């Protein structure tokens, strides 16, 4: 994993507050700000996108107490800052194993295919219609005929 | 290697991407002394971001496919202020194939004869039959996985069995069958079984971001180990400043700059350029010691006719479980239903479609990027993300017609880390391409709906890494840069083996064609070496 960034606790808290609005939770998915490991994930996400000078400035542009309206205003007025902060907020959220599990997404497994799978898939006759329709483009003979 | 022999080489190759790898291997295998200079470095597959939880964020920064975003030491500035596209590029061993999706497609017969069949552009000086044996040889060498018998092509087969098309591929195939549209199991330069030094694909599903386990036939893996075993020498961190020419007008080597910034000289009897459609014209235009307009440029066409293959895409979400985390990505299936001209559609030429799984949750969410704040955030993020495993993306390679006004030139205001000029692109997508994009987007929505999609989201047009056309081949030196063998009309011992020689772009991914043409050119160089004029 990427070495975590050196964002201050206050900077991380500002991102978490924005994430609570942008990612409030839904059905099986938890809200961003209740994830126990969210602050650590924000540090990794910030390092992965590259902190530079732009990210601290973008965090500074966040409203002190973000609301749907104030973040919407920021997205209109300063889209570069909003996109940068929201990328870190969303990226950190979807790194969470708990969130990925809630989406039914596996993580980090090697999944070599069984050699019989493709045989089974294609032996159902699914390609018969393709053969019956034939060539959808001009054939080599068509092209050579046009060239002569 | 760090030290080079001071004696003159048989062949200097510039650029270690697919074209340079194939040429180096082919010539070294036939006993020629070959050195390849590559400005970038090797990439260790284990360093690729795909195995890390934050991989999607890494691919938007230090592992970005866009050089201006990545800003690596080997990347030179690309000025796209006057361009409709910001192309993908990778400077390193393997070149763009490190980040390619390995969709392994041959040009269609009509792609070589656009003037004859459609009355526009120019015909190539070679045809499908000329290239077919070389396509076959490269397929066998790198271990392409696919199913022979596609009725869209002249008969050919693949050395490795196809990958499974998966639940998503089956669902879409059924939809395409309902519509009566062509589809075929994907042909991928990704080993479906262990092949030579590459392991079996383990279906990480991140091929376009670099395979983290080295199970993709990028040319650093599929060709370079064999090229160096055959005796080719590969020098990394070696940036070519210019090709040098003797008094007789023959190329006699290059001046290059090493990682310490020292200017060095290498001599050769022949030079093979493989910098692709931006790098190659950049080097030719920088080679202005005796040629103020650039080397091999009596036609004035070096850097002209840039083609970039815009890529359209439409995501569909489904209620059925599609296990969309399975690779390869790679193409699960492809369609050539709209790859050729049908004038009734309102444009000429066409696009190949590839059905791919998404590359991650953020990739899926990118499809909301142009929505309003209220339609993008809150529950909308969660709802769309919940379909990540139940979504598929059709993407189209839009044939990009050549236009002399689309150019690569030198940008002397922005220099690389060696102080050499960057490249400036002047590129406008034409009306034909715009109409084609609209048509393909609409048909892709239809295809998803026929397959049972509950929702479709059309993505903004993106760029490809298909860098083509800027040193085109032809029989007439007044209207082309190289001949049918890739030999520069103006410099008889200078050859070009990359996408820049393509006369038209075709509607498919070009790497198979670049590799086949490089093999054909290098074989010709070897077979005609006895007659080759060399510098005194």
XYZ file of C-alpha atoms in Angstrom:
684
model
C 0.000 0.000 0.000
C 1.109 3.551 -0.683
C 2.785 5.222 2.285
C 0.114 7.395 3.965
C 0.159 11.119 3.403
C 0.952 13.682 6.050
C -2.373 15.463 6.092
C -3.123 16.941 9.500
C -5.941 15.591 11.637
C -7.860 18.756 10.911
C -7.444 18.328 7.155
C -8.613 14.721 7.351
C -11.579 15.791 9.475
C -12.577 18.342 6.808
C -12.533 15.649 4.137
C -14.515 13.305 6.384
C -17.136 15.990 6.951
C -17.506 16.523 3.199
C -17.650 12.762 2.638
C -20.509 12.485 5.099
C -22.543 14.670 2.744
C -21.357 13.203 -0.537
C -21.508 9.570 0.644
C -24.306 9.416 3.192
C -24.819 5.639 2.960
C -27.532 3.706 1.181
C -29.170 0.293 1.508
C -26.296 -2.027 2.518
C -23.598 0.613 2.097
C -22.415 2.438 5.231
C -21.956 6.203 5.352
C -18.383 7.330 4.836
C -18.015 9.075 8.153
C -18.970 6.007 10.201
C -16.322 3.754 8.697
C -13.863 3.020 11.507
C -10.846 3.091 9.199
C -11.911 6.032 7.049
C -9.305 8.505 8.329
C -6.464 6.086 7.582
C -7.893 5.422 4.137
C -8.033 9.162 3.456
C -4.327 9.407 4.226
C -3.533 6.621 1.769
C -5.860 8.077 -0.866
C -4.281 11.517 -0.529
C -0.812 10.074 -0.977
C -1.941 8.032 -3.978
C -3.292 11.031 -5.882
C -0.246 13.060 -4.927
C -0.528 15.683 -2.233
C 1.471 18.453 -3.858
C 0.346 21.945 -3.050
C -3.054 21.669 -4.655
C -4.677 19.242 -2.229
C -4.127 21.300 0.962
C -5.448 24.346 -0.868
C -8.458 22.364 -2.071
C -9.152 21.139 1.466
C -8.930 24.713 2.659
C -11.595 25.654 0.105
C -14.106 23.296 1.755
C -16.813 24.905 3.852
C -16.251 24.596 7.615
C -19.525 22.771 8.097
C -20.322 21.230 4.725
C -23.906 20.847 3.628
C -25.425 19.666 0.366
C -25.962 23.277 -0.658
C -22.525 24.563 0.315
C -20.735 21.696 -1.456
C -22.890 22.204 -4.523
C -21.894 25.867 -4.485
C -18.214 24.925 -4.195
C -18.540 22.446 -7.084
C -19.851 25.276 -9.261
C -17.517 28.012 -8.071
C -14.253 26.071 -7.756
C -14.622 22.804 -9.668
C -10.896 22.003 -9.590
C -10.776 22.064 -5.784
C -14.032 20.185 -5.470
C -12.943 17.455 -7.890
C -9.667 16.985 -6.056
C -11.213 16.690 -2.620
C -14.120 14.562 -3.789
C -11.719 12.176 -5.557
C -9.842 11.596 -2.301
C -13.097 11.288 -0.331
C -14.665 8.814 -2.755
C -11.424 6.969 -3.463
C -10.850 6.397 0.253
C -14.411 5.185 0.718
C -14.220 2.605 -2.052
C -10.914 1.283 -0.712
C -12.677 0.127 2.427
C -12.975 -3.690 2.529
C -16.328 -3.277 4.315
C -17.687 -1.095 1.520
C -16.395 -3.381 -1.223
C -17.939 -6.343 0.568
C -21.270 -4.512 0.761
C -21.123 -4.193 -3.025
C -20.297 -7.867 -3.422
C -16.900 -7.074 -4.915
C -13.992 -9.400 -4.176
C -10.568 -7.983 -3.424
C -7.155 -9.123 -4.428
C -7.704 -12.675 -5.541
C -6.096 -14.432 -8.433
C -8.884 -15.920 -10.483
C -7.496 -18.063 -13.291
C -10.231 -19.426 -15.540
C -11.164 -23.059 -15.677
C -10.184 -24.209 -19.162
C -13.576 -25.806 -19.673
C -15.500 -22.594 -19.024
C -15.120 -21.137 -22.494
C -15.887 -24.505 -24.063
C -19.107 -24.678 -22.085
C -20.005 -21.109 -22.988
C -19.500 -21.508 -26.705
C -20.835 -25.024 -27.136
C -24.394 -23.874 -26.468
C -24.894 -22.806 -30.074
C -24.639 -19.150 -29.164
C -22.397 -18.532 -32.183
C -24.710 -20.230 -34.674
C -26.542 -17.001 -35.423
C -23.259 -15.228 -36.107
C -22.212 -17.899 -38.608
C -25.599 -17.755 -40.272
C -25.425 -13.997 -40.739
C -21.969 -14.203 -42.320
C -19.523 -11.413 -42.976
C -20.729 -7.957 -41.820
C -18.046 -6.054 -43.739
C -16.634 -6.059 -47.247
C -14.640 -9.216 -47.804
C -11.183 -9.544 -49.281
C -12.784 -10.506 -52.608
C -15.062 -7.457 -52.461
C -12.084 -5.223 -51.805
C -9.906 -6.767 -54.486
C -12.803 -6.461 -56.936
C -13.118 -2.763 -56.164
C -9.370 -2.258 -56.476
C -9.001 -3.907 -59.868
C 23.659 -2.327 -20.258
C 25.770 0.705 -19.456
C 28.654 0.584 -21.882
C 28.359 0.532 -25.637
C 30.931 -0.718 -28.056
C 32.545 2.121 -29.979
C 32.519 0.142 -33.226
C 29.848 0.811 -35.773
C 26.687 -1.222 -35.420
C 24.725 -2.897 -38.134
C 21.446 -1.422 -36.947
C 20.420 1.232 -34.447
C 16.808 0.983 -33.275
C 15.206 3.979 -31.566
C 12.341 3.193 -29.204
C 11.607 -0.061 -27.334
C 7.862 -0.270 -27.851
C 6.203 -2.949 -30.008
C 7.744 -1.839 -33.307
C 11.248 -1.491 -31.863
C 11.017 -4.770 -29.957
C 9.981 -6.760 -33.022
C 12.609 -5.142 -35.248
C 15.362 -5.654 -32.662
C 14.491 -9.299 -32.172
C 14.123 -10.012 -35.877
C 17.435 -8.432 -36.835
C 19.418 -9.741 -33.870
C 18.092 -13.250 -34.523
C 19.545 -13.039 -38.014
C 22.984 -12.148 -36.761
C 22.964 -8.382 -37.062
C 24.507 -6.284 -34.318
C 21.621 -4.276 -32.893
C 21.392 -1.613 -30.218
C 18.074 -0.111 -29.185
C 17.992 3.250 -27.415
C 14.967 3.800 -25.173
C 14.372 7.022 -23.261
C 12.355 5.331 -20.532
C 13.040 2.405 -18.274
C 11.822 -1.088 -17.520
C 8.639 -1.434 -15.501
C 8.511 -4.245 -12.974
C 5.023 -5.800 -13.176
C 5.072 -6.140 -9.399
C 5.263 -2.359 -9.128
C 2.064 -1.912 -11.138
C -0.760 -0.428 -9.101
C -3.354 -3.159 -9.715
C -2.713 -5.211 -6.587
C -3.023 -2.218 -4.265
C -6.357 -1.139 -2.747
C -5.721 2.423 -3.947
C -4.987 1.348 -7.523
C -7.665 3.517 -9.094
C -6.217 6.598 -7.462
C -2.662 5.706 -8.443
C -3.765 5.455 -12.069
C -4.889 9.071 -11.862
C -1.457 10.287 -10.774
C 1.970 8.694 -10.901
C 0.597 5.741 -12.900
C -1.579 7.830 -15.161
C -1.748 6.812 -18.810
C -1.435 10.497 -19.710
C 2.158 11.730 -19.813
C 1.294 15.292 -18.824
C -0.425 13.963 -15.715
C 2.240 11.363 -14.939
C 5.197 13.699 -15.590
C 7.787 10.952 -15.354
C 11.435 11.596 -16.119
C 11.106 9.914 -19.488
C 7.996 11.843 -20.500
C 8.357 14.823 -22.778
C 5.839 17.674 -22.697
C 2.830 17.319 -24.980
C 1.246 20.656 -25.806
C -2.429 19.947 -26.461
C -3.689 23.525 -26.217
C -4.847 23.335 -29.835
C -5.932 19.714 -29.872
C -9.292 18.020 -29.390
C -7.511 15.128 -27.734
C -4.888 14.442 -25.077
C -3.531 11.082 -26.165
C -2.370 8.251 -23.988
C 1.343 7.499 -24.214
C 3.936 5.554 -22.253
C 7.654 6.079 -22.603
C 9.477 2.983 -21.448
C 10.417 -0.550 -22.439
C 7.306 -1.996 -24.053
C 6.036 1.474 -24.953
C 2.295 1.920 -25.070
C 1.740 -1.831 -24.802
C 2.503 -1.584 -21.072
C -0.870 0.145 -20.735
C -2.752 -1.345 -23.663
C -5.839 -3.494 -23.322
C -4.180 -6.072 -25.608
C -7.203 -6.188 -27.930
C -5.503 -8.037 -30.733
C -7.204 -7.048 -33.968
C -6.151 -7.219 -37.584
C -7.082 -4.428 -39.955
C -9.943 -5.350 -42.263
C -9.160 -5.809 -45.961
C -11.033 -2.592 -46.774
C -8.868 -0.606 -44.348
C -5.980 -0.893 -46.800
C -8.048 0.290 -49.764
C -10.091 3.256 -48.583
C -9.543 5.213 -51.797
C -10.644 2.289 -53.943
C -13.673 1.247 -51.920
C -14.881 4.575 -50.522
C -13.321 7.204 -52.783
C -11.606 9.064 -49.941
C -8.077 9.238 -48.472
C -5.443 7.029 -50.108
C -4.893 3.324 -50.561
C -1.951 1.756 -48.770
C 0.823 0.460 -51.023
C 0.296 -2.940 -49.387
C -2.847 -4.971 -48.799
C -4.218 -7.455 -46.301
C -2.604 -10.384 -48.120
C 0.837 -8.778 -47.822
C 0.534 -8.484 -44.081
C -1.357 -11.689 -43.262
C 1.724 -13.955 -42.962
C 3.324 -11.481 -40.577
C 0.165 -11.189 -38.487
C 0.275 -14.987 -38.223
C 3.945 -15.049 -37.184
C 3.522 -12.410 -34.496
C 0.377 -14.112 -33.167
C 2.322 -17.331 -32.747
C 5.321 -15.582 -31.205
C 3.467 -13.706 -28.466
C 0.698 -16.234 -27.815
C -2.542 -14.545 -28.834
C -5.717 -16.022 -27.327
C -8.774 -16.159 -29.537
C -11.200 -18.182 -31.558
C -10.615 -18.624 -35.293
C -13.395 -18.567 -37.817
C -14.785 -15.071 -37.408
C -16.769 -14.597 -40.632
C -15.723 -10.934 -40.689
C -12.136 -11.862 -41.545
C -10.230 -13.929 -44.052
C -9.595 -17.267 -42.395
C -7.031 -17.339 -39.627
C -6.654 -18.925 -36.220
C -4.912 -18.201 -32.929
C -2.275 -20.184 -31.060
C -4.049 -20.130 -27.674
C -7.696 -20.842 -26.859
C -9.989 -17.883 -26.180
C -10.690 -16.589 -22.706
C -14.155 -17.183 -21.261
C -16.529 -14.441 -22.302
C -18.155 -14.636 -18.881
C -21.739 -13.977 -17.809
C -21.560 -10.435 -19.185
C -20.282 -11.595 -22.547
C -23.000 -14.224 -22.790
C -25.707 -11.753 -21.850
C -24.503 -9.256 -24.427
C -24.020 -11.934 -27.096
C -27.653 -12.919 -26.672
C -28.643 -9.280 -27.082
C -26.539 -8.932 -30.225
C -28.113 -12.087 -31.620
C -31.566 -10.600 -31.029
C -30.545 -7.556 -33.036
C -28.879 -9.642 -35.726
C -25.577 -7.886 -35.144
C -22.093 -9.368 -35.447
C -20.109 -10.286 -32.348
C -17.192 -12.611 -31.679
C -15.276 -13.860 -28.616
C -12.444 -11.446 -27.867
C -9.005 -11.871 -29.401
C -6.500 -10.772 -26.793
C -2.724 -10.716 -26.521
C -3.207 -12.132 -23.055
C -2.270 -15.772 -22.474
C -5.251 -17.953 -21.662
C -2.730 -20.642 -20.720
C 0.883 -20.254 -19.638
C 2.979 -19.274 -22.642
C 6.777 -18.948 -22.810
C 7.772 -16.576 -19.984
C 4.193 -15.442 -19.283
C 1.851 -17.095 -16.822
C -1.813 -17.786 -17.418
C -4.037 -14.731 -17.057
C -5.405 -14.604 -13.499
C -8.150 -12.166 -14.470
C -7.305 -9.169 -12.301
C -9.318 -7.242 -14.885
C -6.960 -4.279 -14.986
C -5.062 -4.938 -18.221
C -5.308 -1.327 -19.383
C -3.593 -0.128 -16.238
C -0.703 -2.572 -16.534
C -0.911 -6.246 -15.607
C 0.440 -6.633 -12.055
C 1.402 -10.269 -12.586
C 2.990 -10.001 -16.026
C 0.306 -12.090 -17.709
C -0.208 -9.783 -20.664
C 1.803 -9.731 -23.856
C 3.144 -6.243 -23.441
C 6.284 -6.102 -25.506
C 8.641 -5.707 -22.558
C 7.611 -9.263 -21.626
C 6.504 -10.875 -24.870
C 9.415 -9.754 -27.061
C 12.294 -8.054 -25.270
C 13.592 -11.045 -23.284
C 13.822 -12.919 -26.594
C 15.418 -9.971 -28.366
C 18.155 -9.606 -25.763
C 18.681 -13.383 -25.712
C 19.226 -13.147 -29.465
C 21.928 -10.549 -28.888
C 20.128 -7.209 -29.183
C 21.378 -4.658 -26.686
C 18.830 -2.404 -25.035
C 19.967 0.856 -23.447
C 17.409 2.527 -21.204
C 17.439 6.155 -20.121
C 18.832 6.956 -23.574
C 17.103 9.877 -25.218
C 17.821 10.364 -28.905
C 18.348 14.017 -29.762
C 18.771 13.553 -33.505
C 19.550 11.076 -36.244
C 22.808 11.952 -37.962
C 23.448 11.785 -41.697
C 26.677 11.607 -43.710
C 27.604 13.604 -46.796
C 25.957 11.084 -49.072
C 22.669 11.544 -47.256
C 22.786 8.202 -45.489
C 21.896 7.846 -41.836
C 25.023 6.993 -39.862
C 23.812 6.915 -36.282
C 22.421 9.213 -33.646
C 23.301 11.690 -30.966
C 21.702 10.750 -27.675
C 21.624 11.993 -24.115
C 22.172 9.681 -21.175
C 20.547 9.887 -17.737
C 23.389 12.059 -16.459
C 22.684 14.535 -19.231
C 25.831 13.715 -21.203
C 25.596 13.929 -24.967
C 26.802 10.742 -26.633
C 27.171 9.430 -30.142
C 26.424 6.057 -31.643
C 27.231 4.943 -35.200
C 25.299 2.477 -37.310
C 24.925 1.289 -40.883
C 21.161 1.579 -40.717
C 18.683 3.260 -38.415
C 15.217 1.982 -37.520
C 12.854 4.496 -35.916
C 10.127 3.192 -33.618
C 8.973 6.199 -31.618
C 5.358 5.884 -32.784
C 3.161 8.594 -34.243
C 4.341 11.441 -32.016
C 7.856 10.384 -31.026
C 9.020 9.495 -34.528
C 8.120 12.820 -36.202
C 9.521 14.619 -33.161
C 12.908 12.951 -33.690
C 12.841 13.509 -37.458
C 11.982 17.186 -36.971
C 14.753 17.535 -34.372
C 17.214 15.992 -36.873
C 17.668 19.311 -38.605
C 21.467 19.605 -38.807
C 21.467 19.360 -42.589
C 17.726 19.396 -43.141
C 16.086 22.556 -41.758
C 12.611 21.073 -42.214
C 13.569 17.803 -40.596
C 15.045 14.563 -41.854
C 13.239 12.504 -44.529
C 10.837 15.372 -45.034
C 11.117 16.372 -48.691
C 7.402 15.627 -48.972
C 6.641 18.001 -46.110
C 4.515 15.256 -44.588
C 6.568 14.397 -41.520
C 4.270 15.153 -38.599
C 1.197 15.608 -40.838
C -1.955 13.462 -40.988
C -1.979 12.664 -37.278
C -4.750 10.181 -36.447
C -5.703 9.434 -32.822
C -8.764 7.167 -32.821
C -11.290 8.801 -30.495
C -12.933 6.267 -28.172
C -16.647 6.400 -27.366
C -18.210 4.263 -24.673
C -21.551 3.399 -23.134
C -21.967 1.681 -19.792
C -24.960 -0.547 -19.145
C -26.144 -1.731 -15.736
C -27.998 -5.003 -15.265
C -30.030 -6.711 -12.598
C -28.343 -10.045 -13.311
C -25.091 -10.887 -11.560
C -22.405 -10.491 -14.238
C -19.289 -10.988 -12.103
C -17.876 -7.969 -13.880
C -14.723 -8.056 -11.772
C -13.387 -10.850 -13.942
C -10.811 -9.972 -16.549
C -9.404 -9.917 -19.008
C -9.965 -6.290 -19.882
C -9.032 -7.118 -22.597
C -12.172 -7.522 -24.582
C -14.708 -10.154 -23.633
C -16.340 -9.963 -27.040
C -15.971 -7.585 -29.979
C -18.264 -6.516 -32.793
C -17.457 -5.479 -36.344
C -21.098 -4.861 -37.248
C -20.383 -1.161 -37.823
C -16.696 -1.332 -38.732
C -17.069 -0.775 -42.458
C -18.703 1.912 -44.566
C -22.453 2.066 -45.026
C -23.103 5.468 -46.553
C -26.718 5.402 -45.357
C -25.419 5.964 -41.833
C -24.235 9.462 -42.725
C -20.501 8.908 -42.413
C -17.728 6.895 -43.998
C -15.733 4.077 -42.410
C -16.701 2.789 -38.966
C -15.757 1.543 -35.527
C -14.907 -1.729 -33.879
C -16.666 -2.288 -30.585
C -15.166 -4.018 -27.576
C -17.188 -5.219 -24.591
C -15.193 -4.730 -21.425
C -15.771 -5.028 -17.696
C -15.273 -1.800 -15.739
C -11.806 -1.237 -14.301
C -13.121 -0.490 -10.815
C -15.784 1.392 -8.883
C -14.350 4.819 -9.677
C -14.340 3.920 -13.371
C -18.059 3.199 -13.140
C -18.666 6.438 -11.245
C -16.795 8.402 -13.935
C -19.950 7.935 -15.986
C -21.707 10.400 -13.659
C -19.003 13.011 -14.116
C -20.998 15.257 -16.424
C -24.184 15.045 -14.362
C -25.325 17.916 -12.174
C -24.266 17.914 -8.533
C -27.738 16.837 -7.442
C -27.769 13.908 -9.889
C -24.225 12.815 -9.158
C -23.747 12.706 -5.389
C -25.474 11.263 -2.350
C -27.641 8.263 -3.133
C -26.677 8.444 -6.822
C -23.087 7.424 -6.021
C -24.217 4.531 -3.876
C -26.830 3.356 -6.373
C -24.493 3.320 -9.364
C -21.611 1.836 -7.359
C -23.877 -1.030 -6.341
C -23.970 -2.036 -10.015
C -20.183 -2.288 -10.403
C -20.322 -6.069 -10.532
C -23.359 -5.933 -12.788
C -22.173 -3.546 -15.461
C -20.492 -3.805 -18.820
C -19.000 -1.179 -21.101
C -19.096 -1.088 -24.873
C -16.276 1.050 -26.241
C -15.692 1.931 -29.870
C -12.500 2.646 -31.797
C -13.626 5.468 -34.065
C -11.820 5.460 -37.425
C -10.081 8.784 -37.666
C -9.556 9.969 -41.232
C -6.204 11.564 -42.081
C -6.045 15.343 -42.521
C -2.870 17.273 -43.248
C -4.005 19.967 -40.829
C -3.717 17.515 -37.922
C -0.068 17.720 -37.020
C 2.779 17.016 -34.653
C 5.367 19.802 -34.498
C 8.127 20.809 -32.106
C 7.273 22.894 -29.075
C 10.500 24.724 -28.322
C 8.878 26.603 -25.439
C 8.567 23.414 -23.375
C 11.482 21.045 -23.031
C 11.972 17.570 -21.606
C 14.388 16.715 -18.811
C 17.206 16.599 -21.370
C 16.452 20.059 -22.716
C 14.956 18.780 -25.974
C 11.815 20.380 -27.419
C 8.440 18.956 -26.490
C 5.781 18.060 -29.034
C 2.833 20.203 -30.018
C -0.347 18.672 -31.373
C -2.704 20.552 -33.647
C -5.625 18.198 -33.997
C -9.278 18.663 -34.739
C -11.754 15.812 -34.928
C -13.691 16.077 -38.165
C -17.424 16.058 -38.791
C -17.282 12.488 -40.085
C -15.904 11.324 -36.736
C -18.438 13.369 -34.782
C -21.314 11.818 -36.725
C -19.817 8.402 -36.196
C -19.554 8.973 -32.436
C -23.232 9.939 -32.227
C -24.239 6.905 -34.292
C -22.114 4.471 -32.287
C -23.341 5.829 -28.959
C -26.945 5.342 -30.044
C -26.325 1.791 -31.324
C -24.461 0.865 -28.128
C -27.465 1.970 -26.088
C -29.620 -0.260 -28.314
C -27.264 -3.169 -27.782
C -27.340 -2.772 -24.004
C -31.125 -2.525 -24.044
C -31.416 -5.643 -26.184
C -29.214 -7.412 -23.655
C -31.484 -6.355 -20.806
C -29.740 -3.327 -19.347
C -31.784 -1.387 -16.822
C -29.840 1.817 -17.384
C -27.271 3.148 -19.834
C -24.807 5.966 -19.330
C -22.885 7.438 -22.237
C -19.399 8.563 -21.289
C -17.623 11.651 -22.584
C -15.398 10.898 -25.554
C -11.919 9.842 -24.468
C -8.577 9.501 -26.183
C -6.730 6.421 -27.249
C -3.024 5.736 -27.335
C -3.257 5.022 -31.059
C -0.739 7.474 -32.509
C -0.859 7.093 -36.265
C -0.162 8.507 -39.691
C 2.598 11.082 -39.247
C 5.177 9.462 -41.559
C 2.851 7.717 -43.977
C 3.875 5.045 -46.448
C 3.308 5.239 -50.183
C 4.885 4.707 -53.554
C 5.226 8.386 -54.437
C 7.966 10.313 -52.566
C 6.017 13.510 -53.110
C 3.036 12.264 -51.145
C 4.571 9.920 -48.585
C 7.526 9.663 -46.203
C 8.393 5.954 -46.466
C 7.922 3.313 -49.137
C 5.959 0.088 -48.906
C 8.772 -1.482 -46.861
C 8.972 1.345 -44.339
C 12.149 2.753 -45.927
C 12.388 6.565 -45.979
C 12.224 7.798 -49.562
C 14.881 10.418 -48.815
C 17.264 8.292 -46.718
C 17.652 4.764 -48.066
C 19.030 3.261 -44.835
C 16.447 4.809 -42.526
C 13.345 2.735 -41.708
C 10.218 3.425 -39.690
C 8.359 0.594 -37.927
C 5.572 2.171 -35.913
C 2.072 3.596 -36.235
C 3.300 6.696 -38.014
C 3.565 4.804 -41.333
C -0.142 3.943 -41.425
C -1.912 5.592 -44.358
C -5.347 5.330 -42.794
C -6.144 4.440 -39.218
C -8.618 1.623 -39.631
C -11.323 1.020 -37.087
C -9.447 -1.418 -34.886
C -6.687 -1.283 -32.280
C -3.416 -0.917 -34.194
C -0.761 -2.824 -32.230
C -1.177 -6.087 -34.131
C -0.661 -4.162 -37.359
C 2.337 -2.226 -36.036
C 3.981 -5.453 -34.903
C 3.251 -7.232 -38.196
C 4.551 -4.321 -40.253
C 7.681 -4.115 -38.116
C 8.303 -7.816 -38.662
C 7.778 -7.379 -42.403
C 10.131 -4.379 -42.579
C 12.816 -5.959 -40.412
C 12.667 -9.170 -42.419
C 13.083 -7.128 -45.576
C 16.020 -5.203 -44.084
C 17.699 -8.493 -43.241
C 17.021 -10.099 -46.597
C 18.212 -7.114 -48.608
C 21.165 -6.139 -46.411
C 23.611 -7.183 -49.102
C 22.206 -4.489 -51.384
C 21.822 -1.903 -48.667
C 23.786 1.308 -49.148
C 25.641 2.109 -45.953
C 27.643 5.153 -44.886
C 31.294 5.164 -45.874
